[in-house]
Coordinates of C-alpha atoms and ligand atoms in Angstrom, one line a residue:
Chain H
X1 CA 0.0 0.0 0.0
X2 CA 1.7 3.2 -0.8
X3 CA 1.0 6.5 0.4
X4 CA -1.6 9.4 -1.2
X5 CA 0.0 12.3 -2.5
X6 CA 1.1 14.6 -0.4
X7 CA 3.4 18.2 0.1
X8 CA 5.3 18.2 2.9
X9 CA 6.8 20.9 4.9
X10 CA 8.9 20.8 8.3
X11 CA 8.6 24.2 9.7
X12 CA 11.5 25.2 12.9
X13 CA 8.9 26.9 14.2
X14 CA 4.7 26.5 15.7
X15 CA 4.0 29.7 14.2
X16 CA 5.2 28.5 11.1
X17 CA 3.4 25.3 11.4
X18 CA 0.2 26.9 12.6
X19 CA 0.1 29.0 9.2
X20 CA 1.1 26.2 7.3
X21 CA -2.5 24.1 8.6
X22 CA -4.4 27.3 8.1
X23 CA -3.4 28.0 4.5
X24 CA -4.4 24.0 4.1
X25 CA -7.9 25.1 5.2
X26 CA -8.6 21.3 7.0
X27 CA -6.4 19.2 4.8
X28 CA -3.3 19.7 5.8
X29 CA -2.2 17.8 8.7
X30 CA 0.5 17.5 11.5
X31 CA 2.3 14.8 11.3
X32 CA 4.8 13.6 14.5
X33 CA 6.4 9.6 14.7
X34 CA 4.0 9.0 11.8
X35 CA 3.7 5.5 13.8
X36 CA 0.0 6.0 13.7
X37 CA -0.9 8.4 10.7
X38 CA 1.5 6.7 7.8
X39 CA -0.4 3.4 8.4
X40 CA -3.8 5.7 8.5
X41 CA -2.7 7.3 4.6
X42 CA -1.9 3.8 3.6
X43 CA -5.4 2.5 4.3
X44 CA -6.5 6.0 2.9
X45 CA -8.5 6.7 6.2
X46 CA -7.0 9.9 5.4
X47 CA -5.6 11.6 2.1
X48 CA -4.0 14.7 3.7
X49 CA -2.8 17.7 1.2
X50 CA 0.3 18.2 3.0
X51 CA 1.9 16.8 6.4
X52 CA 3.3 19.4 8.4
X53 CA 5.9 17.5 9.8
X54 CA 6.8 18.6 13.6
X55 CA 10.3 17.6 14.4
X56 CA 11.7 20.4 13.7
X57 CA 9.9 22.5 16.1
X58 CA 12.2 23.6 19.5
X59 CA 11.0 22.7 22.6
X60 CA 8.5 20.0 22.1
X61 CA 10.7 17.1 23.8
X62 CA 11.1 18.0 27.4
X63 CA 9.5 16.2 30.5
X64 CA 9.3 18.2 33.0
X65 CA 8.7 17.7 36.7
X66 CA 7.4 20.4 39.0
X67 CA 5.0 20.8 42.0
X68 CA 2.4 20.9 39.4
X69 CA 3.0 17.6 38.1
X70 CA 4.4 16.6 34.7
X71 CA 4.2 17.8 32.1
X72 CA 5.1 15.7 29.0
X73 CA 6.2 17.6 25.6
X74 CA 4.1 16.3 22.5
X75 CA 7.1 15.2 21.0
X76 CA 8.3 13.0 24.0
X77 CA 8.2 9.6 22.3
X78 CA 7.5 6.2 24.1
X79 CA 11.0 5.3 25.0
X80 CA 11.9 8.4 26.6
X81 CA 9.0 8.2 28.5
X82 CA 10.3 4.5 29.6
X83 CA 14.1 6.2 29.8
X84 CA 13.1 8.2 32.3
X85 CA 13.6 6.7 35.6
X86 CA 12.3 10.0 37.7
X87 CA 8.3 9.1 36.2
X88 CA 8.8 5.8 38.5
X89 CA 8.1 8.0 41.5
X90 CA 6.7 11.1 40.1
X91 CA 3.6 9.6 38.3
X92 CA 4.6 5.3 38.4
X93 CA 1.0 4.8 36.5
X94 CA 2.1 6.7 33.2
X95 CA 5.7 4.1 32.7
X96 CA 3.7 0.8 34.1
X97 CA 0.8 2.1 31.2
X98 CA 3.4 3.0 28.7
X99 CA 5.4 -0.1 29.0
X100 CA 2.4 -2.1 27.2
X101 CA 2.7 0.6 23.8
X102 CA 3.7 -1.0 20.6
X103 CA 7.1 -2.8 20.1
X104 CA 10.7 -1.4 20.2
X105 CA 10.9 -0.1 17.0
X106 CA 7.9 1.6 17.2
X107 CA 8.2 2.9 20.7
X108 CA 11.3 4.8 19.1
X109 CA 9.0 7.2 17.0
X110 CA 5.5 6.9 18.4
X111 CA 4.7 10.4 20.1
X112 CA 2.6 11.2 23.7
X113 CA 1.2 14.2 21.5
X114 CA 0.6 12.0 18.5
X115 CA -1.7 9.4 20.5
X116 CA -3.8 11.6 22.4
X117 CA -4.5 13.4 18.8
X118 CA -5.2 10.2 17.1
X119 CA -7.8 9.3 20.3
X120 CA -7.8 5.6 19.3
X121 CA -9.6 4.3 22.3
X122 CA -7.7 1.1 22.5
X123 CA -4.4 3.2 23.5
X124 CA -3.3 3.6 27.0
X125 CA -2.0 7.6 26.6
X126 CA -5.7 8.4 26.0
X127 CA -7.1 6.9 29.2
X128 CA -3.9 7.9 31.1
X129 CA -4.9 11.3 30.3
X130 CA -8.4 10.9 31.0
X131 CA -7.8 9.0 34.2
X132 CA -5.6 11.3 35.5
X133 CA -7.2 14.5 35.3
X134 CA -4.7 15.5 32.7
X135 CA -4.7 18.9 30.8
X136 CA -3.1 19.7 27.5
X137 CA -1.9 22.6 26.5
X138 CA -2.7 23.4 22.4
X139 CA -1.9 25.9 20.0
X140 CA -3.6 27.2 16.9
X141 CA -4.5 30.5 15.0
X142 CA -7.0 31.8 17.9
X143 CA -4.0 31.7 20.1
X144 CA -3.4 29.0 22.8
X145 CA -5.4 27.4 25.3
X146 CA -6.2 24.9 28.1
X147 CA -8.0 21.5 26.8
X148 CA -9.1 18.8 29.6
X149 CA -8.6 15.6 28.4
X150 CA -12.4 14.9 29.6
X151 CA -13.3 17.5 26.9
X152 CA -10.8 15.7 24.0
X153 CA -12.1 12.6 23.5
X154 CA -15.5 12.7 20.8
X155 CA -15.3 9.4 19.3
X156 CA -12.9 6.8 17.8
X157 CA -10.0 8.7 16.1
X158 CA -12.0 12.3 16.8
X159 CA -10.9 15.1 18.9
X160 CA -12.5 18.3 20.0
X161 CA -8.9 20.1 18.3
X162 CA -9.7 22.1 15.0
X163 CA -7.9 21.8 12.0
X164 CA -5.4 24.2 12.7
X165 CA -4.9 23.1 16.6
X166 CA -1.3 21.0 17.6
X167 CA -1.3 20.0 20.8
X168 CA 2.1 21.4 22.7
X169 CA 1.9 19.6 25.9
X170 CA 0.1 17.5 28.5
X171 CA 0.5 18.3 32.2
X172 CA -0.8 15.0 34.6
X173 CA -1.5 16.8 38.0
X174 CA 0.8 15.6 40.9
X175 CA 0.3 12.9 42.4
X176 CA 1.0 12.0 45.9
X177 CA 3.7 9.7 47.3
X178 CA 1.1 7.5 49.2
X179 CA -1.1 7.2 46.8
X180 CA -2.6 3.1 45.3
X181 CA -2.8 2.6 41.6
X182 CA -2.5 0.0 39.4
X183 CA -2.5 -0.7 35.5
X184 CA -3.8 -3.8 34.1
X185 CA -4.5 -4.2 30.2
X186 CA -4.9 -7.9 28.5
X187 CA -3.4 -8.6 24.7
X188 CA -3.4 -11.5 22.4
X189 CA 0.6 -10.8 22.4
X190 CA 2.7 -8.1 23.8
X191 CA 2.7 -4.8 22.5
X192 CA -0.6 -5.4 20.7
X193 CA -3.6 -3.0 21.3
X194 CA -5.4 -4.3 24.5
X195 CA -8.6 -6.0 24.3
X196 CA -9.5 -4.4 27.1
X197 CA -7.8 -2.9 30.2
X198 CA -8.0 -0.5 33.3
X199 CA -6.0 2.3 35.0
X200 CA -7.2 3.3 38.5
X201 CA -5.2 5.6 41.2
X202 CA -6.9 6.0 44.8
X203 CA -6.2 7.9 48.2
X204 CA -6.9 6.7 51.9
X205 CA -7.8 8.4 54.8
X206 CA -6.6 7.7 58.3
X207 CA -9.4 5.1 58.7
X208 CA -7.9 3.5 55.2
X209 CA -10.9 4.3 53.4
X210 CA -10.5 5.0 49.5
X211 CA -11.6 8.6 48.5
X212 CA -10.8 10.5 45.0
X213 CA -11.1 6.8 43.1
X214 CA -10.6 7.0 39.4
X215 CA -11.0 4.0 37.2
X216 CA -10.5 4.4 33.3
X217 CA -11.1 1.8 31.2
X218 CA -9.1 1.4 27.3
X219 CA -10.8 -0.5 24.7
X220 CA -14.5 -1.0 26.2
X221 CA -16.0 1.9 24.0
X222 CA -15.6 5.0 21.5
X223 CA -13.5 6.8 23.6
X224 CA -11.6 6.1 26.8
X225 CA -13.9 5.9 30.1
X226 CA -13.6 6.6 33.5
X227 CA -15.8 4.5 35.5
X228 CA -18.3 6.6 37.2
X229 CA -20.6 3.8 38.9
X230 CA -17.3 1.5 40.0
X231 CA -15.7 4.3 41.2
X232 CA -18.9 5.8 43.0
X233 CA -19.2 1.8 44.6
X234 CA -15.7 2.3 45.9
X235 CA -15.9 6.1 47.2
X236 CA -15.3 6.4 50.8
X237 CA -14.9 2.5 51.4
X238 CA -12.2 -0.2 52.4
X239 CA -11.0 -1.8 49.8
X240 CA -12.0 -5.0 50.7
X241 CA -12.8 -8.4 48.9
X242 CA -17.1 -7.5 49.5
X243 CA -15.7 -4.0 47.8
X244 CA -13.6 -5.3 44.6
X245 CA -16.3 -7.9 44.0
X246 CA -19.2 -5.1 44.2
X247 CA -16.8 -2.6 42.0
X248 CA -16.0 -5.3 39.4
X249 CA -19.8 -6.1 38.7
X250 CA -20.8 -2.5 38.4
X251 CA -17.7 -2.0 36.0
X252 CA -18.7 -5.3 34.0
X253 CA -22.3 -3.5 33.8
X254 CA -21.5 -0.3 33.1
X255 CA -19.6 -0.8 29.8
X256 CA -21.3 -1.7 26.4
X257 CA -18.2 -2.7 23.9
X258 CA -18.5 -3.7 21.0
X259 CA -17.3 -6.9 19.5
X260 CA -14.4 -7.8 17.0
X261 CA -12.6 -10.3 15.6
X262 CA -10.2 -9.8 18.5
X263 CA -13.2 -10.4 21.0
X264 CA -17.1 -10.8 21.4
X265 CA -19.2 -7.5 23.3
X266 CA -19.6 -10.1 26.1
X267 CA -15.9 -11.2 26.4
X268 CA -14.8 -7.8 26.8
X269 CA -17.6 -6.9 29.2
X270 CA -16.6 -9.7 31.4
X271 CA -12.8 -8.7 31.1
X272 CA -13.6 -5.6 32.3
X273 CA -14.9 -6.8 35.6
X274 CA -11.8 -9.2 36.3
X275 CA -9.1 -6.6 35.2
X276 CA -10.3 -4.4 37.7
X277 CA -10.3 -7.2 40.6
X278 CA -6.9 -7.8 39.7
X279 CA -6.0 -4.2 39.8
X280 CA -7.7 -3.6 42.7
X281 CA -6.1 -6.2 44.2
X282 CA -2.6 -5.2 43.1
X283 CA -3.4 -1.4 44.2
X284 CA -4.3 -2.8 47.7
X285 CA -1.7 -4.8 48.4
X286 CA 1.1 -2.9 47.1
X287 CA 3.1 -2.0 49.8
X288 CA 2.9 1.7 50.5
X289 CA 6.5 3.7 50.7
Chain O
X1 CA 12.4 17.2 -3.1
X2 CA 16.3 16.9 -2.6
X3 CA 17.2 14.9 0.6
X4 CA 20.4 14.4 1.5
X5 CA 21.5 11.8 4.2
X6 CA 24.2 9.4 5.3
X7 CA 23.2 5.1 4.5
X8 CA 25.7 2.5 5.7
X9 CA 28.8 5.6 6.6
X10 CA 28.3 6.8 2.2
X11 CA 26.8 10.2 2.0
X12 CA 23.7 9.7 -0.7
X13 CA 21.8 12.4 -2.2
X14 CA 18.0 11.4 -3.4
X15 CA 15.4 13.0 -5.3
X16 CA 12.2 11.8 -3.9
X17 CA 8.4 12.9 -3.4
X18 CA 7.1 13.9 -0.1
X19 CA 4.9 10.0 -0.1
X20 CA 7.8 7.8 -0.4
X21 CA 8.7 5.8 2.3
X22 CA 12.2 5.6 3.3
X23 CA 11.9 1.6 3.0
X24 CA 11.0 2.5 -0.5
X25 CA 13.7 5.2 -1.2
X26 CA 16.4 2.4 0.3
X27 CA 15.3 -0.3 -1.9
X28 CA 14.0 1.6 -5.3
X29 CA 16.9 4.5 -5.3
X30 CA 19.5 3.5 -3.8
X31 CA 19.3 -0.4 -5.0
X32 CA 19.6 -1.6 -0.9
X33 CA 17.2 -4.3 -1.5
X34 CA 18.4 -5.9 1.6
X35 CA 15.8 -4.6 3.5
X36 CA 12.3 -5.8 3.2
X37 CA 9.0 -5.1 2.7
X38 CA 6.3 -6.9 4.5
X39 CA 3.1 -5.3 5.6
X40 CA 3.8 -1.5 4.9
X41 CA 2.1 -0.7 7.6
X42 CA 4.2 -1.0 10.4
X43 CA 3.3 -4.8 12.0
X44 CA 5.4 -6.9 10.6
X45 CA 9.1 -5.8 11.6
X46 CA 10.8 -7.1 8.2
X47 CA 11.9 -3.2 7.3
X48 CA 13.5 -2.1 10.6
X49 CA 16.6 -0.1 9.8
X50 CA 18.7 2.2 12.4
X51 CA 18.3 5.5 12.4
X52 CA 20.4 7.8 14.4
X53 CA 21.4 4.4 16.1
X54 CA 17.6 3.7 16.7
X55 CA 15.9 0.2 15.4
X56 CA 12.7 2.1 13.4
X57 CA 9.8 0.6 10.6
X58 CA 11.7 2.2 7.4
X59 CA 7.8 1.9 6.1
X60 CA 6.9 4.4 8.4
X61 CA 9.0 6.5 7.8
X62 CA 8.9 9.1 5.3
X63 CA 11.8 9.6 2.8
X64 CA 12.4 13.5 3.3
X65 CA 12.6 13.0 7.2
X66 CA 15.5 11.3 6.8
X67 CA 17.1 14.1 5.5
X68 CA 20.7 14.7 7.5
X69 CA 20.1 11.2 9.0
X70 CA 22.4 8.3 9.7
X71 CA 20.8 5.1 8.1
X72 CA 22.6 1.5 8.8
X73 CA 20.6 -1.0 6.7
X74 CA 21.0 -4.7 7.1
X75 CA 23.6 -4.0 4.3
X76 CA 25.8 -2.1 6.5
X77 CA 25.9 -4.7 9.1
X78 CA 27.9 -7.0 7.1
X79 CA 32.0 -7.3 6.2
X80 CA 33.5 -7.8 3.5
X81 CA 36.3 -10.7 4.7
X82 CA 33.6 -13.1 6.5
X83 CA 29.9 -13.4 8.4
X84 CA 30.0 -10.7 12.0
X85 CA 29.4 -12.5 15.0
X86 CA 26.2 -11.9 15.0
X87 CA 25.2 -13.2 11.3
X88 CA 27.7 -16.0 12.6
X89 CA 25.2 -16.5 15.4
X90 CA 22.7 -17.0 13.1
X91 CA 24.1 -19.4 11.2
X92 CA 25.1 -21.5 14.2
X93 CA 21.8 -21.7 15.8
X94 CA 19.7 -22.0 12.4
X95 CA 17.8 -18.3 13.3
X96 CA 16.6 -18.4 9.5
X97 CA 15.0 -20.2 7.1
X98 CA 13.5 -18.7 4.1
X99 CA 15.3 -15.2 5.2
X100 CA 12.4 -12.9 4.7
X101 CA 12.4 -11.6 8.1
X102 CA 16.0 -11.5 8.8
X103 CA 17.6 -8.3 7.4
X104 CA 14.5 -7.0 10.5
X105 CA 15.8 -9.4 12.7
X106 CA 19.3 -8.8 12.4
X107 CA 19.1 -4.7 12.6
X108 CA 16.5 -4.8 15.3
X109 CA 19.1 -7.2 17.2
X110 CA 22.0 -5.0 16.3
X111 CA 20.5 -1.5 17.5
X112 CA 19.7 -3.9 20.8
X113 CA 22.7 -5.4 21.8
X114 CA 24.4 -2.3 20.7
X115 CA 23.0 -0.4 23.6
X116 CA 22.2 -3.1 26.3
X117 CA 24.9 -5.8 25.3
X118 CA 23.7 -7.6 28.6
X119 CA 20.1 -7.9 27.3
X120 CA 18.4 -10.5 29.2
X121 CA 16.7 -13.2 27.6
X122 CA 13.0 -11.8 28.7
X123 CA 14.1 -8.3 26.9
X124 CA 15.2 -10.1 24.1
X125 CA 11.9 -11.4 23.1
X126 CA 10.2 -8.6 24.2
X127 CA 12.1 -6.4 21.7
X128 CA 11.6 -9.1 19.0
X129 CA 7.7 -9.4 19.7
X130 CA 7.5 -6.8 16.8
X131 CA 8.8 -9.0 14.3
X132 CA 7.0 -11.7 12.7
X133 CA 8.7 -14.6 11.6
X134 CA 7.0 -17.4 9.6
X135 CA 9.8 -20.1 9.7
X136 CA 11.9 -20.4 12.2
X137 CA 9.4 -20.7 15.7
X138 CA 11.6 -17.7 16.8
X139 CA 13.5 -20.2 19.6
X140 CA 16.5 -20.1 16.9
X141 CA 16.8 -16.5 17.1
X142 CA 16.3 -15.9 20.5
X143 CA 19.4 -18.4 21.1
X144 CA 21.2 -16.9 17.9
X145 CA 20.6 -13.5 20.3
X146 CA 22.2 -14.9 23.2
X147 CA 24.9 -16.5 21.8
X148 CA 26.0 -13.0 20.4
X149 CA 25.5 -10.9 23.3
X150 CA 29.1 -12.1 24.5
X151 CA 30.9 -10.0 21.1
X152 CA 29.0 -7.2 22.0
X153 CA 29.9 -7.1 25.2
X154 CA 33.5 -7.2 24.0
X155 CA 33.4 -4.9 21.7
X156 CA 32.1 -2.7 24.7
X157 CA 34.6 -3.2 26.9
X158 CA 37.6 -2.9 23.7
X159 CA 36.5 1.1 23.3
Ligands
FAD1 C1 2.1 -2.2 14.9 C2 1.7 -1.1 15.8 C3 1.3 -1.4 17.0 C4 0.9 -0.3 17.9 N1 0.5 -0.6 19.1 C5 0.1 0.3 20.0 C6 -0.4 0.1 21.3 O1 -0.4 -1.1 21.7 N2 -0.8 1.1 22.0 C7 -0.8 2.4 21.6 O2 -1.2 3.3 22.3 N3 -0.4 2.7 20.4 C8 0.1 1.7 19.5 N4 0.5 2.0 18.3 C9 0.4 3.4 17.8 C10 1.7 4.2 18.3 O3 1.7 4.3 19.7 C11 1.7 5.6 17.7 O4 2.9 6.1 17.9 C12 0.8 6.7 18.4 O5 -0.6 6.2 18.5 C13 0.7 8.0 17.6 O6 1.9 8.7 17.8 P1 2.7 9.3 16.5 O7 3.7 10.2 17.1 O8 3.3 8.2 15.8 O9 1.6 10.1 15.7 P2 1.3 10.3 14.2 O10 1.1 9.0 13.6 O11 2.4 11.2 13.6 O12 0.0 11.2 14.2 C14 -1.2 10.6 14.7 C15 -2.3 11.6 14.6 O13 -2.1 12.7 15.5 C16 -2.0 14.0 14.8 N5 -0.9 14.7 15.5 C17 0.3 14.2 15.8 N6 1.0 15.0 16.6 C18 0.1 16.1 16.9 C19 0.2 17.2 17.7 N7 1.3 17.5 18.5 N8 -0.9 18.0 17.7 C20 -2.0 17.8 17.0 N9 -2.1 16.7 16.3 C21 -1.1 15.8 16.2 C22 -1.7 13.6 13.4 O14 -2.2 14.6 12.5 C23 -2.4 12.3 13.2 O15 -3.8 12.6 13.0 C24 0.9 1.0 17.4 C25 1.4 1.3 16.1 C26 1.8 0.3 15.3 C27 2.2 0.6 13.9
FES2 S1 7.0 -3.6 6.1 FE1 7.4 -2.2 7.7 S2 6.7 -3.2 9.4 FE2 6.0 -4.6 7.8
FES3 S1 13.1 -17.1 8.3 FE1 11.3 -17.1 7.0 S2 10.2 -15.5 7.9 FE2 11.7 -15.7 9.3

């Protein structure tokens, strides 16, 4: 399958690139790894005019780590998101999530920026972002401004950006040292898109109670999910076996996926449930620091 | 467009369109038909080359961005007086059949032990779970892997 025509440009700056998707009115597009959209033009899901290439751009490729949180550049790819052995206590959720993306090779050109654009719901950066309360930071000829990842997401492969929109950054709010999470996805193989799987981060009070639950689910829908009826099961209780068991049903009956040749509706509904047991159980039982 | 870039340490200068894949440019331009063309789409693995000393899909990867790039093809792995220890690996342990997948195999592999010549064996299939192989049952070239971690390391510890 080769590639549509295209022109391509690779501006050093976003002004530059901003201009460059304006003049091409909605059909010019940004491209980043290309890990994602090159395979997209070869099915001819999309027949671009010209790919504004972003590498070029300064600034793009930082992670930064402040009392805000972190705040990943669009252009931070997989594997220096895996290099970097600060996330492991400054947000552990987003390496133990990462760590299931792709396969070597495509882990060294796949984007942060570049998934949550392409919103496919079966990737883990879009329910990262979602689960986490995350914020991204976009540019485009109205000026910049402040996206919530709850707002991003519309449908498979469809974001609330416009045309002329790149996304600079993602900041995930900080996250306490104490606090439980766990990541649990399930694949036919490695590095495949998931079939289904959950995120989930809690807090405890004194009494050990869970509080501020979020639960977001990948592959179970048209966009990533949070889990509003597991996590409102879990709000305020022990996370006990009565409470995982209670959480897992409501999550099993909250979701309506849709079946593939990967896996039936039911099969993933009923995944749902026992990924988030075994996450919960992880969460609970992980030793806290 | 003019792209100029560096394949296997020659500098190359190419005249390409914007939509051809670098796998393409290697193979139709510059006559590297070592590397191969599975899928085109990025799953099978058979067109890894290095890039800037990084194991990448060269059919995702557009032509014009590898413009002032280093590219090391399966081409460039090999020496003129006799088979590198790793291609001698491969022979030893049988890590190829029909040889479709190997110039993927053998660059992916390279880039690896390059950078983490202590690889374990888990991280060695892990890394090569993005490369299909039809033949072999992949055992071969996990072993083939292995067995060649030990130059590697050598050539480590020689700079
Ligand atoms: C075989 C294979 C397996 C894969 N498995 C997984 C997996 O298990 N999990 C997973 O999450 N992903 C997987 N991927 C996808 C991979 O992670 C992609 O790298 C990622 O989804 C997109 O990142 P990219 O930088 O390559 O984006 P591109 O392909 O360059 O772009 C994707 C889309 O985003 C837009 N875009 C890119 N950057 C920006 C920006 N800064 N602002 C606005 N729009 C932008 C583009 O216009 C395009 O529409 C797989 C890919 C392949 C080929
Ligand atoms: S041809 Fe590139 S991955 Fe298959
Ligand atoms: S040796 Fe035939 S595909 Fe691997």
């Amino acid at each position: 399958m080769k590639l549509p025509h295209f022109e391509y440009e690779a501006p050093a700056s976003l002004d530059e690139a901003v201009a460059l998707l304006v003049a091409g009115d909605g059909s010019a597009r940004p491209i980043a790894g290309g890990q994602s959209f090159v395979p997209v033009m070869a099915f001819r899901l999309a027949e671009p005019s010209m790919l504004v290439d972003l590498r070029n751009i300064p600034g793009l490729d930082k992670i930064e780590i402040t009392d805000a949180g972190v705040r990943i550049g669009a252009m931070v790819r997989w594997r220096d998101v895996l290099d970097d052995a600060r996330l492991v206590e400054a947000l552990p959720l987003l390496p133990a999530a990462i760590d299931h993306v792709a396969h070597y090779q495509i882990r060294n050109r796949g984007t942060v920026g570049g998934s949550l654009a392409h919103a496919d719901p079966a990737a883990e950066m879009p329910t990262i972002a979602l689960t986490c309360d995350a914020v991204l930071e976009v540019v485009g000829s109205k000026g910049q401004r402040s996206v919530k990842a709850a707002d991003l997401f519309m449908g498979p492969l469809m974001t609330s950006l416009e045309s002329d929109e790149i996304i600079t950054s993602v900041l995930l709010p900080a996250w306490p040292a104490d606090r439980r999470w766990a990541f649990q996805e399930f694949a036919r193989r490695r590095g495949d898109f998931a079939l289904a799987g959950i995120a989930l981060f809690y807090d405890e009070d004194a009494s050990g109670a869970a509080h501020n639950v979020h639960i977001g689910a990948i592959s179970v829908g048209d966009t990533p999910l949070r889990l509003a009826k597991a996590e409102a099961v879990l709000n305020g209780r022990k996370i006990d076996e009565a409470a995982i068991a209670e959480a897992a049903a409501a999550a099993s009956a909250e979701v309506d996926p849709s079946g593939d040749i990967h896996a039936s509706a039911r099969y993933r509904k009923s995944l749902v449930g026992t990924l988030l047991s075994r996450a919960l159980q992880g969460a609970a039982n992980r030793k806290a620091k | 467009m003019k792209v100029d870039f560096e394949v296997n340490g020659r500098a190359v200068s190419v005249d390409v369109t914007p939509r051809m894949t670098l796998a393409d440019c290697l193979r139709h331009e510059l006559n590297l038909t070592g590397t191969h063309i599975g899928c085109e789409h990025g799953v099978c693995g058979a067109c890894t080359v290095i890039v800037n000393g990084d194991a990448v899909r060269s059919c995702l990867m557009l032509a014009v961005q590898a413009k002032g790039a280093e590219v090391t093809t399966v081409e460039g792995l090999s020496l003129e007086e006799g088979l590198t220890p790793l291609q001698e690996a491969f022979k030893r342990h049988h890590g190829l059949q029909c040889g479709f997948c190997t110039p993927g195999m053998l660059t992916t592999l390279h880039a690896l032990l390059s950078e983490e010549p202590e690889a374990s064996e888990e991280r060695i299939r892990d890394v090569i779970s993005g490369n299909l192989c039809r033949c072999t049952g992949y055992i071969p070239i996990i072993e083939a892997a292995m067995d060649a971690r030990a130059a590697y390391q050598q050539a480590r510890g020689d700079k």
